[in-house]
Amino acid sequence: QLHWAELRNSSNFGFDVGWVDQFLVADTSSHDNGSPSGTGFVVGLLADAVCVDGMFRDCEAYNNGIESTEAYDMSHGFQETGAINQQYLRCSAYSNHRDGFDAGTADNAHSTSATYIDCVAYDNGEDGFGCNGGPSGNQEFTYINAISYGNRNGWQIYEGARAALYHSIGAYNGGSTSFGGNILTYSAEAPPCTITLRNYIGYRPAGSSFQIGGYDSVDKPTEMDVQNSIFIPRSADSDLGFEIPWGTNYTYSDAPSFISDPVNNNLNGIAYDTPELFRAFSDQSYEACDFRPASDAAHSIDAGQYITDPVEALSDLAGQTREDPPEIGPYEHATTDGDA
């Protein structure tokens, strides 16, 4: 176990572990590592040195690898390769050169799994949350009450990974249409990815980016299962919102069937972006945002699907027990000022 530590100014990694089971790192920060590239926390030694049942709790990683000029080095906040049943609880990753949280396998063949609960990723150079699969093995990732803001990609889910997002928000991520947005997915050398969204909010992707993009996945389109979720365009329903499968260009007013089919209970379009949706939103600063519902007039109120598995979805980002039906997004609406 490691508690109450500050790891900083390493020439490579702040924390690196391999072949260790049931470890706990808590209340620890790792920052400003890398000369020039480096990662805050590494599980698996970047070589599938399998760790089982590890946990990071109340940890943060920031400013790692910021001197790097390489596009695809290992300069992340949290990086895992080949870990099994890894958990991240109330962790944050921000202002790292590449990803806030990155998970997968080094050889794209091992099995790996991770669960992110009440985690936040913002202002990272590439992905808020990244996860990859491979031609073999099982690669499964679960995100509960997660927020991804102001990254190039909110989530990048690729090469056969299976990802499920519950009560999460992707907001103001992106920059370009071809490789950026709130969710980017592709699979070129592995089976198609599978993405499940429940009670998710995709909010105002940045620049000219998509809500969901399927980069370079013509032959292996991602399998999408989207229910009880909200999608808000940058400015109008005529904005390009969904490029999935790759090469298609769907607007919000002409959304793909996995969004628009009435049986999926999704809310799609600018009409749902009312002042009540959030207490505060800024496209300048994550700290200026407050993603709690502003009032019971928000379209997210009582519009969600009650989730009992995983059990962590029964509580919101503030620790409040969810009602049935719950709100869409990470927060239940506070009935009093002291509830949130």
PDB file of C-alpha atoms in Angstrom, residues 118-122 128-129 143-151 153-155 164-173 181-183 197-205 211 229-232 277-281 286 289-293 300 317 322 327-332:
ATOM      1  CA  ASP A 118     -16.356   8.986 -10.100  1.00  0.00           C
ATOM      2  CA  CYS A 119     -13.275   9.886 -12.166  1.00  0.00           C
ATOM      3  CA  VAL A 120     -12.576  13.103 -14.063  1.00  0.00           C
ATOM      4  CA  ALA A 121     -10.259  13.781 -17.023  1.00  0.00           C
ATOM      5  CA  TYR A 122      -9.823  17.249 -18.478  1.00  0.00           C
ATOM      6  CA  GLY A 128      -9.556  11.883 -21.503  1.00  0.00           C
ATOM      7  CA  PHE A 129     -10.117   8.123 -21.307  1.00  0.00           C
ATOM      8  CA  TYR A 143     -17.002   4.007 -16.598  1.00  0.00           C
ATOM      9  CA  ILE A 144     -19.457   5.147 -13.921  1.00  0.00           C
ATOM     10  CA  ASN A 145     -20.159   8.826 -13.135  1.00  0.00           C
ATOM     11  CA  ALA A 146     -17.146   9.790 -15.262  1.00  0.00           C
ATOM     12  CA  ILE A 147     -16.587  13.272 -16.723  1.00  0.00           C
ATOM     13  CA  SER A 148     -14.359  13.991 -19.704  1.00  0.00           C
ATOM     14  CA  TYR A 149     -13.947  17.659 -20.656  1.00  0.00           C
ATOM     15  CA  GLY A 150     -11.725  19.652 -22.963  1.00  0.00           C
ATOM     16  CA  ASN A 151      -9.581  16.792 -24.278  1.00  0.00           C
ATOM     17  CA  ASN A 153     -11.114  12.958 -27.457  1.00  0.00           C
ATOM     18  CA  GLY A 154     -13.400  12.461 -24.522  1.00  0.00           C
ATOM     19  CA  TRP A 155     -13.160   8.694 -24.976  1.00  0.00           C
ATOM     20  CA  ALA A 164     -19.717   0.698 -21.097  1.00  0.00           C
ATOM     21  CA  LEU A 165     -20.428   4.260 -19.923  1.00  0.00           C
ATOM     22  CA  TYR A 166     -23.034   4.758 -17.206  1.00  0.00           C
ATOM     23  CA  HIS A 167     -24.209   8.188 -15.994  1.00  0.00           C
ATOM     24  CA  SER A 168     -21.195   9.873 -17.603  1.00  0.00           C
ATOM     25  CA  ILE A 169     -20.564  13.116 -19.493  1.00  0.00           C
ATOM     26  CA  GLY A 170     -18.421  13.924 -22.512  1.00  0.00           C
ATOM     27  CA  ALA A 171     -18.330  17.709 -22.891  1.00  0.00           C
ATOM     28  CA  TYR A 172     -16.410  20.077 -25.154  1.00  0.00           C
ATOM     29  CA  ASN A 173     -13.931  17.493 -26.391  1.00  0.00           C
ATOM     30  CA  GLY A 181     -14.751  14.483 -30.437  1.00  0.00           C
ATOM     31  CA  ASN A 182     -16.632  13.366 -27.366  1.00  0.00           C
ATOM     32  CA  ILE A 183     -16.302   9.705 -28.401  1.00  0.00           C
ATOM     33  CA  LEU A 197     -24.128   4.130 -23.299  1.00  0.00           C
ATOM     34  CA  ARG A 198     -26.709   4.419 -20.522  1.00  0.00           C
ATOM     35  CA  ASN A 199     -27.807   7.728 -19.026  1.00  0.00           C
ATOM     36  CA  TYR A 200     -24.931   9.477 -20.818  1.00  0.00           C
ATOM     37  CA  ILE A 201     -24.731  13.148 -21.817  1.00  0.00           C
ATOM     38  CA  GLY A 202     -22.759  14.157 -24.906  1.00  0.00           C
ATOM     39  CA  TYR A 203     -22.472  17.929 -24.761  1.00  0.00           C
ATOM     40  CA  ARG A 204     -21.282  20.483 -27.342  1.00  0.00           C
ATOM     41  CA  PRO A 205     -18.207  18.874 -28.937  1.00  0.00           C
ATOM     42  CA  GLN A 211     -20.292  13.570 -30.829  1.00  0.00           C
ATOM     43  CA  SER A 229     -28.952   9.475 -23.234  1.00  0.00           C
ATOM     44  CA  ILE A 230     -28.819  13.150 -24.246  1.00  0.00           C
ATOM     45  CA  PHE A 231     -26.870  14.623 -27.180  1.00  0.00           C
ATOM     46  CA  ILE A 232     -26.485  18.390 -27.494  1.00  0.00           C
ATOM     47  CA  LEU A 277     -29.648  21.223 -17.738  1.00  0.00           C
ATOM     48  CA  PHE A 278     -26.529  22.237 -15.736  1.00  0.00           C
ATOM     49  CA  ARG A 279     -25.910  24.697 -12.949  1.00  0.00           C
ATOM     50  CA  ALA A 280     -23.009  26.156 -14.924  1.00  0.00           C
ATOM     51  CA  PHE A 281     -21.123  25.413 -18.143  1.00  0.00           C
ATOM     52  CA  TYR A 286     -13.495  22.871 -16.334  1.00  0.00           C
ATOM     53  CA  CYS A 289     -18.480  24.055 -14.854  1.00  0.00           C
ATOM     54  CA  ASP A 290     -21.057  22.582 -12.510  1.00  0.00           C
ATOM     55  CA  PHE A 291     -22.744  19.584 -14.145  1.00  0.00           C
ATOM     56  CA  ARG A 292     -25.458  19.164 -11.504  1.00  0.00           C
ATOM     57  CA  PRO A 293     -29.005  19.793 -12.762  1.00  0.00           C
ATOM     58  CA  SER A 300     -32.435  14.940 -17.601  1.00  0.00           C
ATOM     59  CA  LEU A 317     -21.023  11.482  -8.208  1.00  0.00           C
ATOM     60  CA  ARG A 322     -30.206   7.354  -7.094  1.00  0.00           C
ATOM     61  CA  GLU A 327     -31.460  11.419 -13.697  1.00  0.00           C
ATOM     62  CA  ILE A 328     -29.412  11.214 -16.885  1.00  0.00           C
ATOM     63  CA  GLY A 329     -25.845  12.257 -16.140  1.00  0.00           C
ATOM     64  CA  PRO A 330     -23.570  11.825 -13.111  1.00  0.00           C
ATOM     65  CA  TYR A 331     -25.679  13.741 -10.602  1.00  0.00           C
ATOM     66  CA  GLU A 332     -29.108  13.314  -9.090  1.00  0.00           C
TER      67      GLU A 332
END
